[in-house]
């Protein structure tokens, strides 16, 4: 009973202490806010209203009045870099690095920001030098990430592989997709220089890292086809379907070339027809259409195009339909049909694009590595019709 009474007496005391602490915190915050120049709050207001130009000018005024506002220096330098004013960002972060009164933690942060400035400016050697200096610091993981970005940018694939392997254990990202692509890049270089066996070894490494690396099997198929081993090339390209059926669209022409060389075009067309039934894409239909037109003639191609147009209306499908119709059209209709086909073809070509799923970048050519955001495997192998 006495114990319960003690608690009843203590509760008001705790409440009073909490109230007093809150008052002290509020007074401290108000005191700090009064010490900040008015330009600071103007800058914040401009940022909230998405007026970065005016915000920068306001923050510059604060820095002139009070040079000790280190956090504001960082914010201002970041704004400069984001706007592309990298020279101003470099000057700001370099001044922070040179300050003797700055704690080690803030110096390291300034050094990291300076490295990012150099990277943004394209001064790669200085950026690399700075991030290498940070390998044994608290910023090691971040530095390695930027080093990897540098190695990919300069196409130093051996260093990129090493950097990605160092990053994988200390990050939530496994990097197996990226590493496999780096091996594919090395294989491509060897193939271009006439060293297919060296290229093959790199591709085997790629598949060891990522057994679902479609690109590796595609390149292995190219090596076999170039050496005259067309049967082996066909077998490798057919593996692509097991990895990702969507990527069949990238190898249909080469697959049919091998079947043609072997004198088995009918077999190749039959396989493509079966693949089209499993993966309904326009690119696969286009390959089946071309094969049907060549082997079975205009009437069969016309029927195929008509079925496709009814099933999935599109400008590219209409273009193929008109192409087949033109071949058997009466002479008096051909000129009009040709005009219509030309209009449809030109418009469909302008409207059909590959598009990165990560950043939305559009391109007429397929990319394994997005030129805009740097993602790998972010381009679906089918064009989108706008």
Tab-separated table of C-alpha atoms in Angstrom:
chain	number	residue	atom	x	y	z
A	1	UNK	CA	0.000	0.000	0.000
A	2	UNK	CA	2.828	2.370	0.912
A	3	UNK	CA	4.563	1.490	-2.379
A	4	UNK	CA	1.556	2.562	-4.400
A	5	UNK	CA	1.305	5.838	-2.486
A	6	UNK	CA	4.963	6.589	-3.246
A	7	UNK	CA	4.293	6.269	-6.967
A	8	UNK	CA	1.294	8.583	-6.715
A	9	UNK	CA	3.502	11.209	-5.125
A	10	UNK	CA	6.303	10.734	-7.685
A	11	UNK	CA	4.117	11.118	-10.798
A	12	UNK	CA	3.568	14.885	-10.442
A	13	UNK	CA	7.314	15.311	-9.904
A	14	UNK	CA	8.164	13.466	-13.141
A	15	UNK	CA	5.556	15.481	-14.992
A	16	UNK	CA	7.016	18.719	-13.702
A	17	UNK	CA	10.546	17.744	-14.694
A	18	UNK	CA	9.391	16.818	-18.190
A	19	UNK	CA	7.595	20.137	-18.556
A	20	UNK	CA	10.708	22.000	-17.430
A	21	UNK	CA	12.950	20.091	-19.899
A	22	UNK	CA	10.556	20.861	-22.750
A	23	UNK	CA	10.628	24.559	-21.867
A	24	UNK	CA	14.442	24.543	-21.874
A	25	UNK	CA	14.522	22.789	-25.285
A	26	UNK	CA	12.032	25.258	-26.743
A	27	UNK	CA	14.004	28.236	-25.434
A	28	UNK	CA	17.234	26.746	-26.789
A	29	UNK	CA	15.664	26.179	-30.236
A	30	UNK	CA	14.213	29.711	-30.278
A	31	UNK	CA	17.584	31.133	-29.263
A	32	UNK	CA	19.305	29.224	-32.084
A	33	UNK	CA	16.716	30.285	-34.650
A	34	UNK	CA	17.140	33.948	-33.651
A	35	UNK	CA	20.899	33.627	-34.221
A	36	UNK	CA	20.404	32.486	-37.817
A	37	UNK	CA	20.373	35.210	-40.474
A	38	UNK	CA	17.062	35.979	-42.185
A	39	UNK	CA	18.606	34.919	-45.507
A	40	UNK	CA	18.739	31.333	-44.213
A	41	UNK	CA	14.980	31.177	-43.858
A	42	UNK	CA	14.513	32.934	-47.179
A	43	UNK	CA	16.639	30.220	-48.790
A	44	UNK	CA	14.579	27.461	-47.188
A	45	UNK	CA	11.400	29.134	-48.381
A	46	UNK	CA	12.738	29.344	-51.946
A	47	UNK	CA	13.667	25.642	-51.836
A	48	UNK	CA	10.181	24.700	-50.651
A	49	UNK	CA	8.738	26.751	-53.512
A	50	UNK	CA	11.093	25.021	-55.988
A	51	UNK	CA	13.069	28.175	-56.762
A	52	UNK	CA	16.680	26.852	-56.531
A	53	UNK	CA	18.254	29.918	-58.185
A	54	UNK	CA	16.910	32.292	-55.542
A	55	UNK	CA	17.654	29.754	-52.802
A	56	UNK	CA	21.306	29.619	-53.817
A	57	UNK	CA	21.643	33.401	-53.746
A	58	UNK	CA	20.069	33.509	-50.273
A	59	UNK	CA	22.360	30.773	-48.940
A	60	UNK	CA	25.423	32.500	-50.416
A	61	UNK	CA	24.447	35.579	-48.389
A	62	UNK	CA	24.277	33.441	-45.218
A	63	UNK	CA	27.752	32.012	-45.887
A	64	UNK	CA	29.130	35.542	-46.358
A	65	UNK	CA	27.651	36.625	-43.005
A	66	UNK	CA	28.626	33.456	-41.087
A	67	UNK	CA	31.474	31.355	-42.493
A	68	UNK	CA	31.066	28.756	-39.712
A	69	UNK	CA	27.836	27.343	-41.141
A	70	UNK	CA	29.511	24.129	-42.353
A	71	UNK	CA	26.285	22.227	-43.000
A	72	UNK	CA	25.105	25.069	-45.186
A	73	UNK	CA	28.361	24.883	-47.144
A	74	UNK	CA	27.592	21.222	-47.842
A	75	UNK	CA	24.014	21.986	-48.868
A	76	UNK	CA	25.121	24.819	-51.130
A	77	UNK	CA	27.860	22.733	-52.743
A	78	UNK	CA	25.341	19.956	-53.404
A	79	UNK	CA	22.969	22.456	-55.033
A	80	UNK	CA	25.763	23.767	-57.256
A	81	UNK	CA	26.640	20.240	-58.390
A	82	UNK	CA	23.007	19.368	-59.049
A	83	UNK	CA	22.613	22.477	-61.205
A	84	UNK	CA	25.761	21.624	-63.169
A	85	UNK	CA	27.829	24.475	-61.672
A	86	UNK	CA	30.599	22.056	-60.764
A	87	UNK	CA	33.387	24.667	-60.631
A	88	UNK	CA	31.581	26.502	-57.829
A	89	UNK	CA	30.871	23.201	-56.069
A	90	UNK	CA	34.550	22.223	-56.337
A	91	UNK	CA	35.686	25.558	-54.869
A	92	UNK	CA	33.247	25.273	-51.964
A	93	UNK	CA	34.128	21.694	-51.056
A	94	UNK	CA	37.858	22.282	-51.595
A	95	UNK	CA	37.749	25.175	-49.108
A	96	UNK	CA	36.125	22.865	-46.551
A	97	UNK	CA	38.812	20.199	-47.069
A	98	UNK	CA	41.543	22.825	-46.525
A	99	UNK	CA	40.071	24.145	-43.275
A	100	UNK	CA	42.229	23.197	-40.241
A	101	UNK	CA	39.428	23.719	-37.732
A	102	UNK	CA	37.120	21.120	-39.312
A	103	UNK	CA	36.632	17.794	-37.447
A	104	UNK	CA	37.903	14.662	-39.231
A	105	UNK	CA	34.370	13.389	-39.874
A	106	UNK	CA	33.372	16.576	-41.679
A	107	UNK	CA	36.666	16.657	-43.583
A	108	UNK	CA	35.977	13.157	-44.871
A	109	UNK	CA	32.489	14.205	-45.906
A	110	UNK	CA	33.906	17.233	-47.721
A	111	UNK	CA	36.472	15.014	-49.450
A	112	UNK	CA	33.697	12.668	-50.611
A	113	UNK	CA	31.693	15.613	-51.939
A	114	UNK	CA	34.782	16.939	-53.731
A	115	UNK	CA	35.299	13.545	-55.381
A	116	UNK	CA	31.699	13.598	-56.571
A	117	UNK	CA	32.241	17.099	-57.970
A	118	UNK	CA	35.254	15.909	-59.971
A	119	UNK	CA	33.283	12.894	-61.197
A	120	UNK	CA	30.426	15.136	-62.321
A	121	UNK	CA	32.918	17.436	-64.064
A	122	UNK	CA	34.512	14.509	-65.902
A	123	UNK	CA	37.862	14.952	-64.132
A	124	UNK	CA	38.093	11.206	-63.665
A	125	UNK	CA	41.713	10.874	-62.525
A	126	UNK	CA	41.232	13.282	-59.588
A	127	UNK	CA	37.937	11.657	-58.609
A	128	UNK	CA	39.562	8.211	-58.647
A	129	UNK	CA	42.494	9.477	-56.580
A	130	UNK	CA	40.167	10.901	-53.906
A	131	UNK	CA	37.980	7.786	-53.652
A	132	UNK	CA	41.078	5.572	-53.418
A	133	UNK	CA	42.243	7.697	-50.448
A	134	UNK	CA	38.952	6.909	-48.678
A	135	UNK	CA	39.262	3.105	-48.915
A	136	UNK	CA	40.228	2.677	-45.234
A	137	UNK	CA	37.759	5.193	-43.801
A	138	UNK	CA	34.131	5.183	-42.677
A	139	UNK	CA	33.250	6.206	-46.244
A	140	UNK	CA	34.853	3.089	-47.762
A	141	UNK	CA	31.607	1.539	-49.072
A	142	UNK	CA	30.497	4.809	-50.654
A	143	UNK	CA	33.961	5.344	-52.155
A	144	UNK	CA	33.964	1.861	-53.711
A	145	UNK	CA	30.556	2.538	-55.236
A	146	UNK	CA	31.893	5.665	-56.926
A	147	UNK	CA	35.060	3.843	-57.998
A	148	UNK	CA	32.874	1.201	-59.656
A	149	UNK	CA	30.988	3.971	-61.458
A	150	UNK	CA	34.319	5.381	-62.666
A	151	UNK	CA	35.599	2.020	-63.934
A	152	UNK	CA	32.374	1.405	-65.869
A	153	UNK	CA	32.534	4.918	-67.311
A	154	UNK	CA	36.120	4.459	-68.558
A	155	UNK	CA	35.380	0.820	-69.572
A	156	UNK	CA	38.075	-0.656	-67.332
A	157	UNK	CA	36.155	-3.919	-66.964
A	158	UNK	CA	38.817	-5.807	-64.978
A	159	UNK	CA	38.800	-3.126	-62.269
A	160	UNK	CA	35.006	-2.986	-62.436
A	161	UNK	CA	34.800	-6.727	-61.743
A	162	UNK	CA	37.168	-6.409	-58.768
A	163	UNK	CA	35.277	-3.395	-57.370
A	164	UNK	CA	31.880	-5.086	-57.723
A	165	UNK	CA	33.170	-8.224	-55.986
A	166	UNK	CA	34.449	-6.102	-53.090
A	167	UNK	CA	31.122	-4.262	-52.858
A	168	UNK	CA	28.862	-7.328	-52.903
A	169	UNK	CA	29.622	-8.582	-49.338
A	170	UNK	CA	29.122	-5.154	-47.751
A	171	UNK	CA	25.975	-4.110	-49.602
A	172	UNK	CA	22.470	-5.449	-50.045
A	173	UNK	CA	23.088	-5.845	-53.786
A	174	UNK	CA	24.689	-9.084	-55.073
A	175	UNK	CA	26.120	-7.500	-58.290
A	176	UNK	CA	26.035	-10.851	-60.162
A	177	UNK	CA	24.092	-9.316	-63.076
A	178	UNK	CA	26.583	-6.464	-63.429
A	179	UNK	CA	29.675	-8.683	-63.112
A	180	UNK	CA	28.343	-11.032	-65.819
A	181	UNK	CA	27.916	-8.041	-68.147
A	182	UNK	CA	31.471	-6.861	-67.404
A	183	UNK	CA	32.721	-10.305	-68.523
A	184	UNK	CA	30.560	-10.006	-71.648
A	185	UNK	CA	32.156	-6.622	-72.403
A	186	UNK	CA	35.610	-8.209	-72.124
A	187	UNK	CA	34.477	-11.058	-74.406
A	188	UNK	CA	33.192	-8.575	-76.984
A	189	UNK	CA	36.573	-6.805	-77.028
A	190	UNK	CA	38.394	-10.129	-77.537
A	191	UNK	CA	36.019	-11.130	-80.357
A	192	UNK	CA	36.525	-7.797	-82.119
A	193	UNK	CA	40.305	-8.316	-81.950
A	194	UNK	CA	40.021	-11.824	-83.400
A	195	UNK	CA	40.545	-13.810	-80.182
A	196	UNK	CA	37.393	-15.962	-79.949
A	197	UNK	CA	38.861	-18.486	-77.488
A	198	UNK	CA	39.734	-15.740	-75.014
A	199	UNK	CA	36.242	-14.364	-75.529
A	200	UNK	CA	34.740	-17.796	-74.875
A	201	UNK	CA	36.540	-18.023	-71.502
A	202	UNK	CA	35.130	-14.689	-70.409
A	203	UNK	CA	31.625	-15.786	-71.425
A	204	UNK	CA	31.976	-18.987	-69.436
A	205	UNK	CA	32.961	-16.810	-66.459
A	206	UNK	CA	29.844	-14.699	-67.067
A	207	UNK	CA	27.601	-17.771	-66.968
A	208	UNK	CA	29.378	-19.035	-63.847
A	209	UNK	CA	28.537	-15.752	-62.121
A	210	UNK	CA	24.990	-15.522	-63.524
A	211	UNK	CA	23.580	-18.627	-65.210
A	212	UNK	CA	20.658	-16.529	-66.498
A	213	UNK	CA	22.948	-14.211	-68.457
A	214	UNK	CA	21.173	-14.163	-71.836
A	215	UNK	CA	23.864	-12.015	-73.379
A	216	UNK	CA	26.578	-14.628	-72.698
A	217	UNK	CA	24.729	-17.375	-74.591
A	218	UNK	CA	23.975	-14.983	-77.440
A	219	UNK	CA	27.675	-14.111	-77.769
A	220	UNK	CA	28.720	-17.763	-77.474
A	221	UNK	CA	26.323	-18.508	-80.341
A	222	UNK	CA	27.966	-15.780	-82.419
A	223	UNK	CA	31.408	-17.314	-81.798
A	224	UNK	CA	30.145	-20.739	-82.938
A	225	UNK	CA	28.393	-19.323	-86.010
A	226	UNK	CA	31.508	-17.354	-87.024
A	227	UNK	CA	33.579	-20.564	-86.826
A	228	UNK	CA	31.074	-22.453	-89.001
A	229	UNK	CA	29.581	-24.499	-86.142
A	230	UNK	CA	25.997	-23.550	-87.054
A	231	UNK	CA	24.398	-26.499	-85.247
A	232	UNK	CA	26.138	-25.505	-82.006
A	233	UNK	CA	25.118	-21.876	-82.535
A	234	UNK	CA	21.459	-22.877	-82.930
A	235	UNK	CA	21.609	-24.956	-79.731
A	236	UNK	CA	23.092	-22.032	-77.787
A	237	UNK	CA	20.544	-19.537	-79.098
A	238	UNK	CA	17.690	-21.871	-78.237
A	239	UNK	CA	18.898	-21.804	-74.615
A	240	UNK	CA	17.939	-18.131	-74.551
A	241	UNK	CA	14.266	-19.115	-74.355
A	242	UNK	CA	14.882	-21.055	-71.123
A	243	UNK	CA	16.666	-18.039	-69.645
A	244	UNK	CA	14.168	-15.400	-70.833
A	245	UNK	CA	11.833	-15.947	-73.768
A	246	UNK	CA	11.500	-12.193	-74.360
A	247	UNK	CA	15.099	-12.042	-75.639
A	248	UNK	CA	14.423	-14.453	-78.519
A	249	UNK	CA	13.568	-11.382	-80.532
A	250	UNK	CA	17.264	-10.399	-80.563
A	251	UNK	CA	18.507	-13.620	-82.200
A	252	UNK	CA	15.761	-14.652	-84.653
A	253	UNK	CA	17.541	-13.342	-87.768
A	254	UNK	CA	20.836	-15.036	-86.903
A	255	UNK	CA	19.021	-18.236	-85.962
A	256	UNK	CA	17.270	-18.343	-89.347
A	257	UNK	CA	20.587	-17.602	-91.121
A	258	UNK	CA	22.091	-20.721	-89.549
A	259	UNK	CA	19.087	-22.840	-90.540
A	260	UNK	CA	19.350	-21.451	-94.080
A	261	UNK	CA	23.060	-22.304	-94.322
A	262	UNK	CA	22.251	-25.826	-93.123
A	263	UNK	CA	19.467	-26.066	-95.721
A	264	UNK	CA	16.773	-26.461	-93.046
A	265	UNK	CA	14.778	-23.243	-93.313
A	266	UNK	CA	11.433	-25.052	-92.941
A	267	UNK	CA	12.605	-26.504	-89.616
A	268	UNK	CA	13.742	-23.085	-88.449
A	269	UNK	CA	10.420	-21.478	-89.411
A	270	UNK	CA	8.495	-24.233	-87.607
A	271	UNK	CA	10.537	-23.602	-84.454
A	272	UNK	CA	9.871	-19.846	-84.682
A	273	UNK	CA	6.140	-20.470	-85.130
A	274	UNK	CA	6.107	-22.590	-81.976
A	275	UNK	CA	8.091	-19.905	-80.122
A	276	UNK	CA	5.589	-17.253	-81.292
A	277	UNK	CA	2.761	-19.315	-79.785
A	278	UNK	CA	4.634	-19.282	-76.464
A	279	UNK	CA	5.768	-15.645	-76.565
A	280	UNK	CA	3.425	-13.292	-78.430
A	281	UNK	CA	5.670	-10.393	-79.426
A	282	UNK	CA	5.657	-8.354	-82.609
A	283	UNK	CA	9.365	-8.975	-83.166
A	284	UNK	CA	8.840	-12.756	-83.211
A	285	UNK	CA	5.818	-12.341	-85.467
A	286	UNK	CA	7.964	-10.231	-87.795
A	287	UNK	CA	10.537	-13.035	-88.078
A	288	UNK	CA	7.806	-15.606	-88.752
A	289	UNK	CA	6.253	-13.266	-91.333
A	290	UNK	CA	9.594	-12.827	-93.162
A	291	UNK	CA	10.202	-16.595	-93.160
A	292	UNK	CA	6.654	-17.356	-94.323
A	293	UNK	CA	6.872	-14.818	-97.134
A	294	UNK	CA	10.172	-16.256	-98.346
A	295	UNK	CA	9.254	-19.966	-98.071
A	296	UNK	CA	5.479	-20.087	-98.630
A	297	UNK	CA	4.799	-16.913	-100.618
A	298	UNK	CA	2.661	-13.797	-100.442
A	299	UNK	CA	-0.724	-15.453	-99.871
A	300	UNK	CA	0.417	-17.334	-96.743
A	301	UNK	CA	2.171	-14.205	-95.450
A	302	UNK	CA	-0.979	-12.161	-96.109
A	303	UNK	CA	-3.113	-14.595	-94.079
A	304	UNK	CA	-0.570	-14.517	-91.242
A	305	UNK	CA	-0.468	-10.697	-91.205
A	306	UNK	CA	-4.266	-10.507	-91.296
A	307	UNK	CA	-4.557	-12.815	-88.274
A	308	UNK	CA	-1.928	-10.831	-86.358
A	309	UNK	CA	-3.610	-7.502	-87.161
A	310	UNK	CA	-6.946	-8.797	-85.881
A	311	UNK	CA	-5.368	-10.280	-82.773
A	312	UNK	CA	-3.186	-7.292	-81.892
A	313	UNK	CA	-3.775	-4.113	-83.968
A	314	UNK	CA	-0.635	-2.011	-84.403
A	315	UNK	CA	1.002	0.245	-86.984
A	316	UNK	CA	3.858	-2.217	-87.487
A	317	UNK	CA	1.363	-5.045	-87.991
A	318	UNK	CA	-0.529	-2.921	-90.521
A	319	UNK	CA	2.739	-2.256	-92.367
A	320	UNK	CA	3.359	-6.009	-92.732
A	321	UNK	CA	-0.239	-6.535	-93.859
A	322	UNK	CA	0.153	-3.878	-96.564
A	323	UNK	CA	3.510	-5.370	-97.617
A	324	UNK	CA	1.885	-8.765	-98.236
A	325	UNK	CA	-1.127	-7.206	-99.971
A	326	UNK	CA	1.095	-5.189	-102.315
A	327	UNK	CA	2.719	-8.326	-103.723
A	328	UNK	CA	-0.568	-9.644	-105.150
A	329	UNK	CA	-2.425	-6.351	-105.661
A	330	UNK	CA	-3.684	-5.379	-109.153
A	331	UNK	CA	-1.482	-2.871	-110.956
A	332	UNK	CA	-4.067	-0.061	-110.663
A	333	UNK	CA	-4.074	-0.329	-106.840
A	334	UNK	CA	-0.372	-0.668	-106.225
A	335	UNK	CA	0.512	3.016	-106.379
A	336	UNK	CA	-2.111	3.974	-103.792
A	337	UNK	CA	-1.194	1.034	-101.570
A	338	UNK	CA	2.494	1.959	-101.797
A	339	UNK	CA	1.765	5.532	-100.691
A	340	UNK	CA	-0.272	4.283	-97.723
A	341	UNK	CA	2.397	1.726	-96.794
A	342	UNK	CA	5.155	4.355	-96.933
A	343	UNK	CA	3.183	6.651	-94.631
A	344	UNK	CA	2.425	3.836	-92.178
A	345	UNK	CA	6.039	2.579	-92.223
A	346	UNK	CA	7.595	6.020	-91.657
A	347	UNK	CA	5.183	6.864	-88.852
A	348	UNK	CA	5.553	3.477	-87.145
A	349	UNK	CA	9.362	3.781	-87.267
A	350	UNK	CA	9.196	7.152	-85.539
A	351	UNK	CA	6.772	5.896	-82.901
A	352	UNK	CA	8.457	2.570	-82.072
A	353	UNK	CA	11.220	2.875	-79.471
A	354	UNK	CA	13.088	0.849	-76.884
A	355	UNK	CA	12.582	2.316	-73.411
A	356	UNK	CA	14.519	1.914	-70.166
A	357	UNK	CA	12.272	0.614	-67.396
A	358	UNK	CA	14.320	2.384	-64.723
A	359	UNK	CA	14.529	5.969	-66.011
A	360	UNK	CA	12.293	6.053	-69.110
A	361	UNK	CA	15.138	6.851	-71.555
A	362	UNK	CA	14.052	6.086	-75.139
A	363	UNK	CA	16.266	4.869	-77.977
A	364	UNK	CA	15.936	3.418	-81.451
A	365	UNK	CA	18.679	0.881	-80.734
A	366	UNK	CA	18.710	-1.779	-78.033
A	367	UNK	CA	21.120	-1.264	-75.119
A	368	UNK	CA	22.320	-3.690	-72.462
A	369	UNK	CA	23.519	-0.702	-70.445
A	370	UNK	CA	21.264	2.368	-70.248
A	371	UNK	CA	23.205	5.457	-71.443
A	372	UNK	CA	21.098	7.696	-69.203
A	373	UNK	CA	20.865	6.021	-65.776
A	374	UNK	CA	23.589	3.361	-66.120
A	375	UNK	CA	21.322	0.395	-65.298
A	376	UNK	CA	22.024	-3.027	-66.788
A	377	UNK	CA	19.272	-5.190	-68.344
A	378	UNK	CA	16.782	-2.336	-67.980
A	379	UNK	CA	15.758	-2.256	-71.669
A	380	UNK	CA	13.030	-4.776	-72.605
A	381	UNK	CA	13.975	-6.319	-75.984
A	382	UNK	CA	10.667	-5.260	-77.533
A	383	UNK	CA	9.981	-1.816	-78.944
A	384	UNK	CA	7.081	0.140	-77.549
A	385	UNK	CA	4.688	1.789	-79.976
A	386	UNK	CA	3.731	5.242	-78.770
